[in-house]
Coordinates of C-alpha atoms and ligand atoms in Angstrom, one line a residue:
M16 CA -24.7 20.2 20.6
A17 CA -27.4 20.3 18.1
S18 CA -25.5 19.9 15.0
K19 CA -27.2 20.1 11.0
P20 CA -29.2 17.0 10.1
L21 CA -26.9 15.0 7.6
T22 CA -29.0 14.6 4.5
V23 CA -29.4 10.8 3.4
L24 CA -30.4 10.0 -0.3
L25 CA -32.0 6.6 -0.2
V26 CA -32.1 4.8 -3.3
E27 CA -34.2 1.4 -3.3
D28 CA -37.7 0.6 -4.7
N29 CA -38.3 -2.4 -2.0
P30 CA -40.8 -0.3 -0.1
L31 CA -40.2 -2.8 2.9
Y32 CA -36.7 -2.1 3.3
M33 CA -37.0 1.7 2.9
R34 CA -39.4 1.9 5.7
L35 CA -36.5 -0.1 7.9
I36 CA -34.3 2.3 7.0
Q37 CA -36.2 5.3 7.3
R38 CA -37.7 3.9 10.8
L39 CA -33.6 3.3 11.8
L40 CA -32.3 6.9 11.1
G41 CA -35.5 8.4 12.6
R42 CA -34.6 7.5 16.2
S43 CA -30.9 8.8 15.6
E44 CA -30.8 12.1 17.8
H45 CA -27.2 12.5 17.4
P46 CA -26.7 13.0 14.3
T47 CA -30.2 13.4 13.1
F48 CA -31.5 13.1 9.5
D49 CA -33.3 13.7 7.0
V50 CA -34.2 11.4 4.7
V51 CA -34.9 11.6 0.8
T52 CA -36.2 8.4 -0.8
V53 CA -36.3 7.8 -4.5
E54 CA -37.1 4.6 -6.2
T55 CA -35.4 4.7 -9.6
L56 CA -31.5 6.0 -10.9
A57 CA -33.1 8.8 -13.1
A58 CA -34.9 10.4 -9.7
A59 CA -31.7 9.7 -7.5
L60 CA -29.7 11.6 -10.5
E61 CA -32.3 14.4 -10.7
R62 CA -32.2 14.7 -6.7
L63 CA -28.2 14.6 -6.9
A64 CA -27.9 17.5 -9.4
K65 CA -29.3 19.4 -7.0
G66 CA -26.8 19.1 -4.5
G67 CA -26.5 19.0 -0.9
V68 CA -26.8 15.1 -0.6
D69 CA -24.5 14.2 2.3
V70 CA -24.2 10.4 1.7
V71 CA -26.0 8.1 -0.9
L72 CA -27.6 4.7 0.6
L73 CA -27.9 2.6 -2.9
D74 CA -29.3 -0.3 -4.1
L75 CA -27.6 -1.5 -7.4
M76 CA -30.9 -3.3 -8.5
L77 CA -33.6 -0.7 -9.7
P78 CA -36.6 -0.8 -12.1
D79 CA -34.3 1.7 -14.8
S80 CA -30.7 0.7 -14.0
M81 CA -28.9 -2.3 -13.0
A82 CA -25.8 -3.5 -11.1
L83 CA -22.5 -2.0 -11.4
D84 CA -24.0 0.4 -14.1
T85 CA -26.3 2.0 -11.5
F86 CA -23.3 3.0 -8.9
F87 CA -20.9 4.2 -11.7
R88 CA -24.0 6.8 -12.7
V89 CA -24.3 7.6 -9.3
R90 CA -20.9 8.0 -8.7
A91 CA -20.7 10.0 -12.1
Q92 CA -23.3 12.3 -11.1
S93 CA -21.8 13.3 -8.0
A94 CA -18.3 12.1 -7.5
E95 CA -17.1 13.7 -4.1
T96 CA -20.3 12.0 -2.4
P97 CA -19.8 8.8 -0.4
I98 CA -22.3 5.9 -1.5
I99 CA -23.1 3.2 0.4
I100 CA -24.3 0.1 -1.3
Q101 CA -26.9 -1.9 0.4
S102 CA -26.4 -5.4 -1.1
S103 CA -28.2 -9.2 0.0
L104 CA -26.0 -12.0 0.9
D105 CA -26.9 -13.1 -2.9
D106 CA -24.8 -10.4 -4.5
V107 CA -21.8 -10.1 -2.6
S108 CA -19.7 -10.1 -5.7
L109 CA -21.8 -7.2 -7.1
A110 CA -21.0 -5.0 -3.9
S111 CA -17.4 -5.9 -3.7
R112 CA -16.8 -5.0 -7.1
A113 CA -18.7 -1.6 -6.4
V114 CA -16.5 -1.1 -3.7
E115 CA -13.4 -1.8 -6.0
G116 CA -14.9 1.1 -7.9
G117 CA -14.8 3.4 -5.3
A118 CA -17.9 2.7 -3.0
Q119 CA -17.4 4.1 0.7
D120 CA -18.7 1.0 2.2
Y121 CA -21.6 -1.9 2.2
L122 CA -24.2 -3.1 4.0
L123 CA -25.6 -6.6 4.1
K124 CA -29.6 -6.0 3.8
D125 CA -30.2 -9.2 6.0
R126 CA -28.1 -7.9 8.9
I127 CA -28.7 -4.4 9.3
N128 CA -29.6 -2.6 12.7
S129 CA -29.4 0.6 13.8
V130 CA -25.8 0.6 14.9
S131 CA -24.2 -0.8 12.0
L132 CA -26.0 1.9 9.9
L133 CA -25.3 4.9 12.1
R134 CA -21.8 3.8 11.8
S135 CA -21.5 3.1 8.5
I136 CA -23.0 6.4 7.5
H137 CA -20.9 8.1 10.1
Y138 CA -17.6 6.6 8.9
A139 CA -18.5 7.0 5.1
V140 CA -19.0 11.0 5.9
E141 CA -15.8 10.7 8.1
R142 CA -13.9 9.4 5.4
A143 CA -15.1 11.7 2.5
H144 CA -14.3 14.7 4.8
A145 CA -11.2 13.2 5.3
R146 CA -9.9 12.6 2.0
G147 CA -10.6 16.0 1.2
A148 CA -8.2 17.6 3.2
E149 CA -4.9 16.3 4.3
W150 CA -5.5 12.5 4.0
H151 CA -6.1 13.3 0.4
S152 CA -4.0 10.5 -1.8
A153 CA -5.1 8.3 -5.0
M154 CA -2.6 5.6 -3.1
F155 CA -4.3 5.9 0.5
H156 CA -7.6 5.6 -1.3
L157 CA -6.5 2.2 -3.3
A158 CA -5.6 0.9 0.2
Q159 CA -8.7 1.3 1.6
Q160 CA -10.3 -0.2 -1.3
Q161 CA -8.2 -3.0 -1.4
L162 CA -9.1 -3.5 2.5
L163 CA -12.6 -2.8 2.0
K164 CA -12.6 -5.6 -0.6
A165 CA -10.6 -8.3 1.3
A166 CA -12.6 -7.4 4.2
Y167 CA -15.8 -7.7 2.5
I168 CA -15.1 -11.3 1.2
A169 CA -13.4 -12.8 4.5
E170 CA -16.1 -11.3 6.6
L171 CA -14.1 -9.4 8.8
D172 CA -15.3 -8.1 12.0
D173 CA -17.1 -4.9 11.5
N174 CA -15.3 -3.3 14.5
I175 CA -12.2 -4.3 13.0
R176 CA -12.4 -3.2 9.7
Q177 CA -13.3 0.5 10.5
R178 CA -10.6 0.7 13.1
L179 CA -7.8 -0.5 10.4
L180 CA -9.1 1.9 7.6
F181 CA -7.4 4.5 9.2
P182 CA -3.8 4.4 11.2
E183 CA -3.9 4.1 14.8
R184 CA -1.2 7.0 15.0
A185 CA -0.1 10.0 12.7
Q186 CA 2.0 12.4 13.6
I187 CA 3.0 15.3 11.3
A188 CA 5.8 18.0 11.9
A189 CA 7.3 21.2 9.9
L190 CA 11.2 20.7 9.6
P191 CA 13.3 23.1 9.7
F192 CA 17.0 22.8 8.9
K193 CA 20.0 24.8 7.5
R194 CA 21.3 25.0 3.9
D195 CA 24.5 25.2 2.7
K196 CA 24.7 28.7 1.7
G197 CA 24.0 32.0 3.6
D198 CA 21.8 31.9 6.5
Q199 CA 19.0 30.1 4.6
V200 CA 16.6 27.7 6.6
E201 CA 14.4 25.9 4.7
T202 CA 10.9 24.2 6.1
V203 CA 9.6 21.0 4.6
F204 CA 6.7 18.9 6.0
A205 CA 7.4 15.2 8.0
Y206 CA 5.3 12.5 8.7
R207 CA 5.7 9.3 10.7
V208 CA 2.3 7.3 10.4
Q209 CA 1.9 4.0 12.6
H210 CA -1.0 1.9 11.1
V211 CA -1.4 -1.0 13.8
L212 CA 0.2 -0.8 17.3
S213 CA -1.3 -4.4 18.3
M214 CA 1.2 -7.0 16.8
G215 CA 4.3 -5.8 18.2
P216 CA 6.4 -2.9 17.3
T217 CA 5.8 -0.7 13.8
K218 CA 8.2 -1.4 11.1
G219 CA 8.5 0.7 7.6
G220 CA 10.7 3.2 6.0
I221 CA 11.2 6.5 5.6
R222 CA 10.8 8.2 2.0
Y223 CA 12.6 11.2 0.7
H224 CA 10.5 12.6 -2.2
P225 CA 8.8 16.0 -3.5
D226 CA 5.4 14.3 -3.5
V227 CA 5.2 12.4 0.0
G228 CA 2.2 13.5 1.8
L229 CA 0.2 12.0 4.9
G230 CA -2.3 10.2 2.8
E231 CA 0.8 8.4 0.7
V232 CA 2.9 7.5 4.2
A233 CA -0.8 6.2 5.6
A234 CA -1.3 3.9 2.6
L235 CA 2.3 2.7 2.7
A236 CA 2.0 1.9 6.6
M237 CA -1.0 0.1 5.8
L238 CA 0.7 -2.3 3.0
M239 CA 3.5 -2.7 5.6
T240 CA 0.8 -3.9 8.1
W241 CA 0.0 -6.4 5.7
K242 CA 3.6 -7.4 4.2
C243 CA 4.4 -8.2 8.1
A244 CA 1.2 -10.2 8.8
L245 CA 1.5 -12.3 5.6
T246 CA 5.4 -13.1 6.8
N247 CA 4.3 -13.5 9.9
L248 CA 6.8 -11.0 11.4
P249 CA 6.0 -9.7 15.0
Y250 CA 5.3 -6.2 13.3
G251 CA 2.6 -4.1 12.9
G252 CA 3.0 -1.2 9.9
A253 CA 4.5 2.2 9.6
K254 CA 6.0 4.3 7.3
G255 CA 7.8 7.9 7.7
G256 CA 8.1 10.5 4.7
V257 CA 9.7 13.9 4.0
R258 CA 8.2 16.1 1.5
V259 CA 11.9 17.2 -0.3
D260 CA 13.6 16.3 -3.3
P261 CA 16.6 14.7 -2.1
A262 CA 18.6 14.8 -4.9
A263 CA 18.8 18.7 -4.6
L264 CA 20.4 18.7 -1.2
S265 CA 24.2 18.0 -0.5
Q266 CA 24.9 15.8 2.0
G267 CA 25.4 18.2 4.5
E268 CA 21.8 19.2 3.9
L269 CA 20.7 15.4 4.3
E270 CA 22.7 15.0 7.4
R271 CA 20.8 17.9 9.2
L272 CA 17.7 17.1 7.6
T273 CA 17.7 13.5 9.1
R274 CA 19.0 14.7 12.1
R275 CA 16.2 17.0 13.2
Y276 CA 13.7 14.5 11.7
T277 CA 14.9 11.9 14.4
S278 CA 14.9 14.3 16.9
E279 CA 10.9 15.3 15.9
F280 CA 9.8 11.8 16.2
I281 CA 12.1 10.9 19.0
G282 CA 9.3 10.1 21.2
I283 CA 7.5 7.6 19.1
I284 CA 10.3 5.6 17.7
G285 CA 12.9 3.0 19.3
P286 CA 13.5 -0.7 19.3
D287 CA 10.4 -1.8 20.8
K288 CA 8.1 0.9 19.6
D289 CA 8.7 1.5 15.6
V290 CA 11.6 0.5 13.6
P291 CA 12.4 2.9 10.4
A292 CA 14.5 1.7 7.4
P293 CA 15.2 2.8 4.1
D294 CA 12.4 3.5 1.4
M295 CA 12.7 5.5 -1.7
G296 CA 15.2 8.4 -1.7
T297 CA 17.1 7.4 1.6
D298 CA 19.9 4.6 2.4
G299 CA 22.0 3.2 4.7
Q300 CA 23.9 6.4 5.4
V301 CA 20.4 8.2 6.4
M302 CA 20.1 5.3 8.7
A303 CA 23.2 5.6 10.2
W304 CA 22.6 9.4 11.0
I305 CA 19.2 8.1 12.5
M306 CA 21.0 5.4 14.7
D307 CA 23.4 8.2 15.7
T308 CA 21.0 10.7 16.4
Y309 CA 18.9 8.3 18.5
S310 CA 21.8 7.1 20.3
Q311 CA 23.5 10.5 21.6
H312 CA 19.8 11.4 22.8
V313 CA 19.9 8.3 24.9
G314 CA 23.4 8.3 25.8
Y315 CA 24.6 4.6 24.5
A316 CA 24.3 2.9 21.2
V317 CA 21.5 1.6 19.8
P318 CA 21.9 -0.2 16.4
S319 CA 18.2 -2.0 16.5
V320 CA 16.4 1.7 16.2
V321 CA 16.8 1.4 12.5
T322 CA 17.5 -1.2 9.9
G323 CA 19.0 -1.4 6.4
K324 CA 22.2 0.1 8.5
P325 CA 25.6 -0.1 7.2
I326 CA 27.2 -3.3 7.9
V327 CA 29.8 -1.6 10.5
L328 CA 27.3 -0.4 12.3
G329 CA 25.2 -3.6 12.9
G330 CA 23.4 -4.1 9.7
S331 CA 22.7 -7.1 8.7
L332 CA 24.6 -8.9 5.8
G333 CA 21.8 -9.4 2.1
R334 CA 19.8 -6.2 3.6
N335 CA 20.7 -4.0 1.0
E336 CA 19.9 -5.9 -1.8
A337 CA 17.1 -8.1 0.1
T338 CA 13.9 -6.9 -1.8
G339 CA 15.5 -7.3 -5.2
R340 CA 16.5 -10.7 -4.1
G341 CA 13.3 -11.6 -2.4
L342 CA 11.4 -10.8 -5.3
V343 CA 13.2 -12.6 -7.5
Y344 CA 13.2 -16.0 -5.4
L345 CA 9.3 -15.4 -5.7
I346 CA 9.5 -14.8 -9.3
E347 CA 11.8 -18.2 -10.0
H348 CA 9.1 -20.1 -7.6
A349 CA 6.0 -18.7 -9.9
C350 CA 8.0 -19.5 -13.0
R351 CA 8.5 -23.3 -11.7
S352 CA 4.5 -23.2 -11.1
M353 CA 4.0 -21.7 -14.2
D354 CA 6.2 -23.6 -16.7
V355 CA 7.7 -20.8 -17.7
N356 CA 11.8 -21.4 -18.1
L357 CA 13.6 -18.1 -16.4
N358 CA 16.8 -19.2 -18.0
G359 CA 16.4 -18.0 -21.8
G360 CA 13.3 -16.1 -20.3
T361 CA 12.9 -12.3 -20.9
A362 CA 12.1 -9.3 -18.1
V363 CA 11.7 -6.0 -18.2
V364 CA 12.1 -3.8 -15.0
Q365 CA 11.1 -0.3 -14.6
G366 CA 12.9 1.9 -11.8
F367 CA 16.9 1.5 -11.5
G368 CA 16.7 2.2 -7.8
N369 CA 17.8 -0.1 -5.0
V370 CA 15.0 -2.4 -5.7
G371 CA 14.8 -2.3 -9.7
A372 CA 18.9 -2.3 -10.1
H373 CA 19.2 -5.4 -8.0
T374 CA 16.2 -7.2 -9.4
A375 CA 17.6 -6.7 -12.8
T376 CA 20.9 -8.0 -11.5
F377 CA 19.1 -11.0 -10.0
L378 CA 17.2 -11.4 -12.8
A379 CA 19.9 -11.4 -15.4
E380 CA 21.9 -14.1 -13.1
S381 CA 18.9 -16.7 -13.0
G382 CA 19.7 -16.4 -16.8
A383 CA 17.0 -14.4 -18.0
K384 CA 17.3 -11.7 -20.9
V385 CA 16.5 -8.1 -19.2
V386 CA 15.4 -6.4 -22.7
G387 CA 14.5 -3.3 -20.6
V388 CA 14.8 -1.0 -18.0
S389 CA 14.3 2.0 -17.1
D390 CA 14.9 5.4 -14.6
V391 CA 13.0 8.1 -13.7
G392 CA 13.6 10.0 -17.1
T393 CA 15.1 7.3 -19.3
A394 CA 14.1 3.8 -20.5
L395 CA 16.3 1.8 -22.7
Y396 CA 15.7 -1.6 -24.4
N397 CA 18.0 -4.3 -26.1
P398 CA 16.6 -7.3 -27.4
Q399 CA 19.5 -9.1 -26.9
G400 CA 19.5 -8.5 -23.0
L401 CA 20.8 -5.2 -21.8
P402 CA 24.4 -5.7 -19.8
I403 CA 23.0 -5.4 -16.2
D404 CA 26.3 -4.6 -14.8
K405 CA 27.3 -2.1 -17.3
L406 CA 24.6 0.0 -16.8
Q407 CA 25.1 -0.1 -13.0
D408 CA 28.3 1.1 -13.6
Y409 CA 26.7 3.8 -15.5
V410 CA 24.3 5.2 -12.8
R411 CA 27.3 5.2 -10.3
E412 CA 29.4 7.5 -12.6
H413 CA 26.2 9.4 -14.0
R414 CA 23.5 9.1 -11.0
L415 CA 21.2 8.7 -13.9
L416 CA 20.6 6.4 -17.1
A417 CA 20.3 9.3 -19.3
D418 CA 22.5 9.0 -22.5
C419 CA 23.6 5.8 -21.4
P420 CA 24.9 4.2 -24.7
F421 CA 23.9 0.0 -24.1
G422 CA 20.2 0.3 -25.1
E423 CA 17.9 2.2 -27.8
A424 CA 16.1 4.4 -25.7
I425 CA 12.1 4.0 -25.6
T426 CA 9.4 5.6 -23.5
N427 CA 8.2 4.8 -20.3
R428 CA 5.0 3.6 -21.8
E429 CA 6.4 1.2 -24.2
L430 CA 8.8 -0.2 -21.8
L431 CA 5.8 -1.2 -19.8
E432 CA 4.2 -2.8 -22.9
L433 CA 7.1 -4.7 -24.3
D434 CA 6.9 -8.3 -25.0
C435 CA 8.0 -10.3 -21.8
D436 CA 7.4 -13.6 -19.2
V437 CA 8.4 -10.9 -16.6
L438 CA 7.4 -7.1 -15.6
A439 CA 8.7 -5.9 -12.6
P440 CA 7.4 -2.5 -11.8
C441 CA 10.1 -1.5 -9.2
A442 CA 9.4 2.3 -9.4
L443 CA 6.4 4.4 -7.8
Q444 CA 2.8 3.7 -7.5
N445 CA -0.1 4.1 -9.8
Q446 CA 2.1 2.9 -13.1
I447 CA -0.4 0.4 -14.2
T448 CA -4.1 1.5 -14.6
A449 CA -7.2 0.6 -16.7
E450 CA -5.8 2.6 -19.5
N451 CA -2.3 0.5 -19.8
A452 CA -3.5 -2.7 -18.2
G453 CA -5.1 -4.0 -21.7
R454 CA -1.7 -3.8 -23.7
L455 CA 1.2 -5.4 -21.2
N456 CA 2.5 -8.1 -22.5
C457 CA 3.9 -10.2 -19.9
R458 CA 3.1 -13.1 -18.2
I459 CA 4.0 -12.3 -14.6
L460 CA 3.6 -9.2 -12.7
A461 CA 6.1 -8.5 -10.1
E462 CA 5.4 -5.7 -7.7
G463 CA 8.6 -4.6 -6.7
A464 CA 7.2 -1.5 -6.1
N465 CA 4.3 -0.7 -3.0
G466 CA 0.9 0.2 -5.1
P467 CA 1.7 0.4 -8.5
T468 CA -1.3 -1.2 -9.7
T469 CA -5.1 0.2 -9.7
L470 CA -7.9 -1.8 -8.7
E471 CA -9.5 -1.3 -12.2
A472 CA -6.0 -2.6 -13.9
D473 CA -5.7 -5.9 -11.2
E474 CA -9.6 -7.0 -13.0
I475 CA -8.3 -6.6 -16.4
L476 CA -5.0 -8.5 -15.7
K477 CA -6.9 -11.3 -14.0
E478 CA -9.4 -11.3 -17.2
R479 CA -6.2 -11.5 -19.3
G480 CA -4.7 -14.1 -17.3
V481 CA -1.4 -12.3 -16.1
F482 CA 0.1 -13.9 -13.0
L483 CA 0.0 -11.2 -10.1
L484 CA 2.8 -11.4 -7.7
P485 CA 1.0 -9.0 -5.4
D486 CA 3.1 -6.2 -3.9
I487 CA 2.7 -7.2 0.2
L488 CA 4.3 -10.4 -0.9
A489 CA 6.5 -9.6 -3.7
N490 CA 8.7 -6.8 -2.2
A491 CA 8.6 -8.4 1.5
G492 CA 11.9 -9.6 1.4
G493 CA 13.1 -6.3 2.3
V494 CA 11.3 -6.0 5.8
V495 CA 12.1 -9.8 6.2
V496 CA 15.8 -9.2 6.0
S497 CA 14.9 -6.1 8.6
Y498 CA 13.4 -8.2 10.9
F499 CA 16.6 -10.5 10.4
E500 CA 18.5 -7.4 11.0
W501 CA 16.7 -6.4 14.2
V502 CA 16.7 -9.7 15.8
Q503 CA 20.4 -10.0 15.5
G504 CA 21.1 -6.5 16.8
L505 CA 19.2 -7.2 19.9
Q506 CA 20.7 -10.6 20.7
N507 CA 24.5 -9.3 19.5
L508 CA 24.3 -12.1 17.2
M509 CA 26.1 -12.6 13.1
W510 CA 24.2 -14.9 11.0
P511 CA 25.9 -15.4 7.8
L512 CA 24.7 -14.5 4.2
E513 CA 23.5 -18.3 3.3
E514 CA 21.6 -18.4 6.5
I515 CA 19.8 -14.9 5.9
N516 CA 19.3 -15.6 2.0
E517 CA 17.8 -19.4 2.6
R518 CA 15.7 -18.2 5.8
M519 CA 14.2 -15.4 3.6
R520 CA 13.1 -17.8 0.7
N521 CA 11.6 -20.2 3.3
I522 CA 9.5 -17.3 4.9
L523 CA 8.5 -15.5 1.2
T524 CA 7.8 -19.2 -0.8
D525 CA 5.8 -20.5 2.5
A526 CA 3.8 -16.9 2.2
M527 CA 3.3 -17.7 -1.2
T528 CA 2.4 -21.0 -1.3
R529 CA -0.4 -19.9 1.3
T530 CA -1.8 -17.0 -1.0
Q531 CA -2.0 -19.7 -3.9
R532 CA -3.6 -22.0 -2.0
R533 CA -6.0 -19.5 -0.8
A534 CA -6.6 -18.3 -3.8
E535 CA -7.6 -21.1 -5.9
A536 CA -9.4 -22.5 -3.0
D537 CA -11.8 -19.8 -2.7
K538 CA -11.1 -18.3 -6.7
L539 CA -9.7 -15.2 -5.8
D540 CA -6.8 -12.9 -7.3
M541 CA -3.7 -13.0 -5.7
R542 CA -3.6 -9.5 -4.0
T543 CA -7.1 -10.2 -2.8
A544 CA -5.8 -13.8 -1.3
A545 CA -2.8 -12.3 0.0
M546 CA -4.6 -9.4 1.4
I547 CA -7.0 -12.0 3.0
E548 CA -3.9 -14.3 4.9
A549 CA -2.8 -11.2 6.5
L550 CA -6.2 -9.7 7.4
N551 CA -6.7 -12.7 9.3
R552 CA -3.6 -12.7 11.5
V553 CA -4.7 -8.8 12.3
G554 CA -8.3 -10.0 13.0
A555 CA -7.2 -12.6 15.1
A556 CA -4.6 -10.6 17.0
H557 CA -7.1 -7.6 17.4
Q558 CA -10.2 -10.5 18.8
L559 CA -7.4 -12.1 21.1
R560 CA -6.0 -8.8 22.6
G561 CA -9.7 -7.5 23.0
L562 CA -10.1 -3.5 23.2
F563 CA -8.8 -1.8 26.2
P564 CA -10.4 -0.2 28.6
Ligands
LIG619 N1 11.0 0.4 2.9 C1 10.6 -1.1 3.0 C2 9.2 -1.5 2.4 O1 8.3 -0.8 1.8 C3 11.5 -1.9 4.1 C4 10.8 -1.5 5.5 C5 11.4 -2.2 6.5 O2 12.5 -2.7 6.1 O3 10.9 -2.1 7.3 O4 8.7 -3.0 2.5

């Protein structure tokens, strides 16, 4: 099939390298390339302004522009055009920062050959195309950039890197369910994404939220892969989601929606295939309906098809509060290594769902003054410490913190900027950005939520010396106890709560120690160090299994 040539803008002032690229691209028959070469930034910007460029191969050191400035000016000129950085071994950190800033890929000049070049271009164009369509999501973009950055630093095998940038399997369904009134049928979009199938069954929650999309679910599935690998659990990552506001549904509607979700995805879930759990907007009751629907389908009770179940159905002690408990174990561990006294220290928690409320409770139990908490519409401040148990009672009765009398109402922005020892974002993604990172006033940032911090914000926090407990480590307590629940279910065992908590603490502190060791040895931030720990495990598993056929 003869397809249209791809227009490559090669921005390069080294004539030797320029000729090499032209020769390598000139040999390709599928696709063919129109290579436009320019030697300066000014000429590159002029050519980009005319449009029609499919991909930019960019050298960052040009006669009229240096380093990251080159990258940002090219990107500003044509934000949608994928950029591949051409880097030498001696400017690795520069290329890695360009990748953090949104470059699609990098190529090492010293190692370039026609296969790596063509593939990099192919994937960069494909990714730009995919992002523009269903995969489009700031969070997926962030997850891919985090992976690229870590892969670059860890020199991860090229084949594996390309494989991990997208999930192995993603299924979308348009789900119908009956509303309570009349004969109205609602159709909503639903997703289950399995990122890595090589490590064992896949594992990850199901999210019900009005903003859910394929890109977001894929990003969350990717984070699950890293979380499981970092804690040495025998799982790959998965995530599910339904684009719906659960607060607007009755129990009956939720049940019908959940049962239909289960039956749509029944072919790809199961105790040996993919094991869902609660996430934002879902809980033990939702897991009970999934377990029942699956069990009805196969004809006998299968508790291990989900985790986070109610205890009477084979749920594990400690699972409901595990994410918050694990987060506070790690905060305590961080405080010890930093000489911060949590007993009498101050903490702020954004989010008062399962993770936020439990985190606030356990922080208060360890003697910290929780001076600020928030939910989706309200943020509360009390310099003496908020009474967390009373807030829990209030939320049980009124569902939300609105009009709660136990603290002064402040804005979400003010909440994040409160002076405190520990700030725990336990709500949505994308909360700490380049815009507000410079104004945070915490010593430890403990990410109870998935993806709350952008890469640009990471850089700012690192410069400011804030100690980061990155999401894939910080909130892994949930999936660790899910693993215990699955293991107990498969063997019909019941472990006591003390044993569960102790085993979780050991797994989490071991992952944290390995992460800290790597961060110190290689002078990395904690997120990148944790990502590399995880990536090395996934990479090794891929290498050992080899590629079928
Ligand atoms: N949804 C939780 C998470 O993001 C837990 C997943 C699980 O337990 O499988 O980690």
